[in-house]
């Protein structure tokens, strides 16, 4: 199986500004870990695509696999280096549905009523994948099984857990945390953690 090396792991200093290292992998999500029924799992792929699709977990996990070696950076300031994920590269999805040229972003929906927005160039970066295994062991439900997106180049909140729905859209639309003050983009190397409050200077207030 091909192993893709995430380019950020080749930096001389692999720890972005304001981050510190952890060996453990914390579990974070809005609310508690959902009850997951893998036998009824459906992944929808819809929006600006030539042909919308719904896939069962069996169909999805039968797609070709890759391994990705990458680091994770959480906006709460922990970073975990040297991860090897195995799963389905996001580029495989592009071939499945033929994305229309007007599409510029994807809204990734996951349990429960959660979403995050990602520009397509970052979603289709070669180190971005739907992870099924981490360090050669199946990803557990706490970390987003059965399908967990990993976007190594952005803060970890963009890496949706329990992914159920990929919605391709033309314009950027803020997801769950992005509506609540997280940065619309989330590049850890630029410390795009939170969005700035609106600039009221000059308004007379
Ligand atoms: N479906 C879903 N995915 C999610 C979240 C969530 O609440 N729901 N939280 C995000 C946030 S804020 C973080 S920091 C990471 C944490 O991933 P981990 O629990 O595997 O460390 O998951 C992200 N993916
Ligand atoms: Mo987070």
Short mmCIF file of C-alpha atoms and ligand atoms in Angstrom, two decimals:
data_model
loop_
_atom_site.label_atom_id
_atom_site.label_comp_id
_atom_site.label_asym_id
_atom_site.label_seq_id
_atom_site.Cartn_x
_atom_site.Cartn_y
_atom_site.Cartn_z
CA UNK A 1 0.00 0.00 0.00
CA UNK A 2 1.25 3.46 -0.86
CA UNK A 3 2.26 5.70 2.08
CA UNK A 4 1.86 9.43 1.55
CA UNK A 5 4.07 11.64 3.70
CA UNK A 6 2.24 14.78 4.75
CA UNK A 7 4.46 17.73 3.72
CA UNK A 8 4.21 19.42 7.15
CA UNK A 9 6.08 16.45 8.70
CA UNK A 10 9.14 17.48 6.69
CA UNK A 11 9.39 20.91 8.32
CA UNK A 12 12.46 21.52 10.42
CA UNK A 13 10.18 22.59 13.29
CA UNK A 14 7.05 20.46 13.21
CA UNK A 15 5.25 22.23 16.07
CA UNK A 16 3.16 25.23 14.96
CA UNK A 17 3.22 28.44 17.05
CA UNK A 18 1.35 28.25 20.36
CA UNK A 19 1.15 24.43 20.35
CA UNK A 20 2.68 21.86 22.73
CA UNK A 21 3.21 18.12 22.22
CA UNK A 22 1.14 15.31 23.65
CA UNK A 23 1.65 11.55 23.39
CA UNK A 24 -1.95 10.72 24.28
CA UNK A 25 -4.78 11.30 21.83
CA UNK A 26 -7.49 13.30 23.62
CA UNK A 27 -11.16 12.80 22.71
CA UNK A 28 -13.08 15.98 21.94
CA UNK A 29 -16.45 16.66 20.37
CA UNK A 30 -19.55 18.66 20.91
CA UNK A 31 -21.65 16.58 23.34
CA UNK A 32 -21.08 12.88 23.96
CA UNK A 33 -19.90 10.13 21.62
CA UNK A 34 -22.92 9.16 19.47
CA UNK A 35 -24.37 5.66 19.29
CA UNK A 36 -23.20 4.34 15.95
CA UNK A 37 -24.93 1.56 13.99
CA UNK A 38 -22.40 0.53 11.34
CA UNK A 39 -24.83 -1.89 9.65
CA UNK A 40 -27.11 1.01 8.65
CA UNK A 41 -24.34 3.53 7.92
CA UNK A 42 -24.89 5.53 4.74
CA UNK A 43 -22.47 8.08 3.30
CA UNK A 44 -24.21 10.64 1.08
CA UNK A 45 -22.24 12.53 -1.57
CA UNK A 46 -24.31 15.35 -2.99
CA UNK A 47 -24.53 18.98 -4.08
CA UNK A 48 -22.53 20.21 -7.07
CA UNK A 49 -21.73 16.76 -8.51
CA UNK A 50 -22.71 15.11 -11.81
CA UNK A 51 -24.22 12.13 -10.03
CA UNK A 52 -25.24 12.09 -6.37
CA UNK A 53 -24.43 8.89 -4.52
CA UNK A 54 -25.26 7.03 -1.36
CA UNK A 55 -22.82 4.38 -0.24
CA UNK A 56 -23.08 1.71 2.42
CA UNK A 57 -20.15 1.21 4.75
CA UNK A 58 -19.33 -2.04 2.93
CA UNK A 59 -19.10 -0.24 -0.41
CA UNK A 60 -17.05 2.58 1.06
CA UNK A 61 -14.52 0.42 2.89
CA UNK A 62 -14.02 -1.71 -0.27
CA UNK A 63 -12.55 1.33 -2.07
CA UNK A 64 -8.76 1.42 -2.61
CA UNK A 65 -6.72 2.33 0.48
CA UNK A 66 -3.74 4.52 1.22
CA UNK A 67 -1.64 5.23 4.28
CA UNK A 68 -0.83 8.77 5.36
CA UNK A 69 1.92 9.74 7.78
CA UNK A 70 0.99 13.07 9.39
CA UNK A 71 0.80 15.29 12.46
CA UNK A 72 -2.37 16.52 14.21
CA UNK A 73 -2.82 20.01 15.65
CA UNK A 74 -5.80 20.82 17.86
CA UNK A 75 -6.85 24.43 18.37
CA UNK A 76 -6.95 23.76 22.14
CA UNK A 77 -3.07 23.79 21.78
CA UNK A 78 -2.09 20.11 21.76
CA UNK A 79 -0.26 18.57 18.81
CA UNK A 80 0.35 14.87 18.28
CA UNK A 81 3.13 13.96 15.86
CA UNK A 82 3.95 10.76 13.94
CA UNK A 83 0.51 9.34 13.17
CA UNK A 84 -0.05 6.74 10.48
CA UNK A 85 -3.61 6.65 9.21
CA UNK A 86 -5.02 4.15 6.75
CA UNK A 87 -8.19 4.68 4.77
CA UNK A 88 -9.69 6.04 1.58
CA UNK A 89 -8.05 9.09 0.00
CA UNK A 90 -10.46 11.98 -0.56
CA UNK A 91 -9.36 12.04 -4.22
CA UNK A 92 -11.18 8.69 -4.67
CA UNK A 93 -14.47 10.51 -4.00
CA UNK A 94 -13.73 12.94 -6.80
CA UNK A 95 -13.62 10.07 -9.29
CA UNK A 96 -16.84 8.54 -7.91
CA UNK A 97 -19.14 11.52 -8.43
CA UNK A 98 -17.45 13.95 -10.86
CA UNK A 99 -17.52 17.29 -9.13
CA UNK A 100 -18.95 20.19 -11.11
CA UNK A 101 -16.59 23.08 -11.94
CA UNK A 102 -18.71 25.59 -9.94
CA UNK A 103 -17.93 23.73 -6.69
CA UNK A 104 -15.34 25.50 -4.55
CA UNK A 105 -15.92 24.09 -1.06
CA UNK A 106 -17.22 21.05 0.72
CA UNK A 107 -19.42 21.01 3.78
CA UNK A 108 -18.61 17.83 5.69
CA UNK A 109 -21.47 16.70 7.92
CA UNK A 110 -21.00 14.31 10.83
CA UNK A 111 -22.99 13.06 13.79
CA UNK A 112 -24.75 14.71 15.54
CA UNK A 113 -25.95 17.71 13.49
CA UNK A 114 -22.35 18.82 13.17
CA UNK A 115 -20.53 20.23 10.12
CA UNK A 116 -17.35 21.92 8.99
CA UNK A 117 -16.42 23.77 5.78
CA UNK A 118 -13.25 23.04 3.79
CA UNK A 119 -11.96 24.60 0.52
CA UNK A 120 -11.69 21.97 -2.22
CA UNK A 121 -7.97 22.42 -2.80
CA UNK A 122 -7.36 21.46 0.83
CA UNK A 123 -10.00 18.71 0.87
CA UNK A 124 -8.36 17.10 -2.17
CA UNK A 125 -4.78 17.56 -0.96
CA UNK A 126 -2.93 14.28 -1.34
CA UNK A 127 -2.57 13.76 2.43
CA UNK A 128 -6.30 14.11 3.16
CA UNK A 129 -8.20 10.87 3.80
CA UNK A 130 -11.18 9.12 5.37
CA UNK A 131 -9.41 7.18 8.06
CA UNK A 132 -10.36 3.66 9.05
CA UNK A 133 -7.19 2.75 10.98
CA UNK A 134 -4.72 4.66 13.15
CA UNK A 135 -1.26 3.19 13.78
CA UNK A 136 -2.46 -0.16 12.36
CA UNK A 137 -5.46 -0.48 14.68
CA UNK A 138 -9.11 0.21 13.74
CA UNK A 139 -10.10 3.74 14.75
CA UNK A 140 -12.40 3.47 17.74
CA UNK A 141 -15.77 5.11 17.93
CA UNK A 142 -14.47 7.86 20.25
CA UNK A 143 -12.23 9.05 17.43
CA UNK A 144 -14.93 8.91 14.76
CA UNK A 145 -15.45 5.35 13.51
CA UNK A 146 -16.70 4.13 11.14
CA UNK A 147 -15.56 7.03 8.88
CA UNK A 148 -13.34 9.80 10.18
CA UNK A 149 -11.95 12.54 7.97
CA UNK A 150 -8.32 13.60 8.53
CA UNK A 151 -7.21 16.98 7.12
CA UNK A 152 -3.57 17.19 8.29
CA UNK A 153 -2.92 20.73 7.03
CA UNK A 154 -5.69 22.37 9.09
CA UNK A 155 -6.58 22.43 12.79
CA UNK A 156 -8.17 19.20 13.93
CA UNK A 157 -11.70 20.56 14.22
CA UNK A 158 -11.83 20.35 10.39
CA UNK A 159 -11.27 16.59 10.68
CA UNK A 160 -14.91 15.56 11.02
CA UNK A 161 -15.72 12.42 12.99
CA UNK A 162 -18.64 10.04 12.16
CA UNK A 163 -18.92 11.45 8.62
CA UNK A 164 -22.34 10.86 7.03
CA UNK A 165 -22.63 13.44 4.28
CA UNK A 166 -20.37 15.35 1.86
CA UNK A 167 -22.08 18.38 0.36
CA UNK A 168 -20.22 20.12 -2.47
CA UNK A 169 -21.06 23.82 -2.65
CA UNK A 170 -19.98 26.88 -4.64
CA UNK A 171 -19.47 29.36 -1.83
CA UNK A 172 -17.88 29.09 1.57
CA UNK A 173 -20.49 28.68 4.31
CA UNK A 174 -19.44 28.44 7.96
CA UNK A 175 -19.89 25.07 9.68
CA UNK A 176 -20.75 24.34 13.32
CA UNK A 177 -17.68 25.78 15.06
CA UNK A 178 -17.00 28.34 12.35
CA UNK A 179 -20.44 29.85 13.13
CA UNK A 180 -19.42 29.99 16.80
CA UNK A 181 -16.20 31.97 16.45
CA UNK A 182 -13.66 29.49 15.11
CA UNK A 183 -11.67 30.71 12.11
CA UNK A 184 -13.32 30.11 8.73
CA UNK A 185 -10.11 28.49 7.40
CA UNK A 186 -8.01 27.17 10.32
CA UNK A 187 -4.36 27.00 9.19
CA UNK A 188 -2.26 26.12 12.30
CA UNK A 189 0.92 27.63 10.80
CA UNK A 190 -0.82 31.01 10.55
CA UNK A 191 -2.55 30.53 13.92
CA UNK A 192 -5.95 30.90 12.32
CA UNK A 193 -7.65 29.86 15.58
CA UNK A 194 -10.59 32.19 16.07
CA UNK A 195 -12.23 34.81 13.90
CA UNK A 196 -11.63 38.44 14.80
CA UNK A 197 -14.49 40.44 16.27
CA UNK A 198 -15.78 42.99 13.76
CA UNK A 199 -13.68 46.16 13.60
CA UNK A 200 -15.89 48.90 15.11
CA UNK A 201 -13.22 51.60 15.05
CA UNK A 202 -14.37 54.63 13.14
CA UNK A 203 -18.01 53.69 13.68
CA UNK A 204 -18.39 56.33 16.39
CA UNK A 205 -19.41 53.72 19.00
N1 LIG B 1 -18.87 14.86 14.03
C1 LIG B 1 -18.04 15.62 14.76
N2 LIG B 1 -16.74 15.70 14.37
C2 LIG B 1 -15.86 16.46 15.09
C3 LIG B 1 -16.28 17.18 16.23
C4 LIG B 1 -17.65 17.08 16.61
O1 LIG B 1 -18.11 17.68 17.62
N3 LIG B 1 -18.49 16.28 15.86
N4 LIG B 1 -15.37 17.94 16.93
C5 LIG B 1 -14.17 18.37 16.22
C6 LIG B 1 -13.19 18.93 17.11
S1 LIG B 1 -13.56 20.46 17.76
C7 LIG B 1 -12.00 18.31 17.38
S2 LIG B 1 -10.82 19.09 18.31
C8 LIG B 1 -11.69 16.95 16.85
C9 LIG B 1 -11.20 16.03 17.95
O2 LIG B 1 -10.89 14.76 17.45
P1 LIG B 1 -10.43 13.60 18.44
O3 LIG B 1 -11.53 13.41 19.45
O4 LIG B 1 -10.23 12.38 17.58
O5 LIG B 1 -9.16 14.06 19.10
O6 LIG B 1 -12.82 16.36 16.22
C10 LIG B 1 -13.54 17.25 15.38
N5 LIG B 1 -14.56 16.49 14.68
MO1 LIG B 2 -11.76 21.21 19.00
#
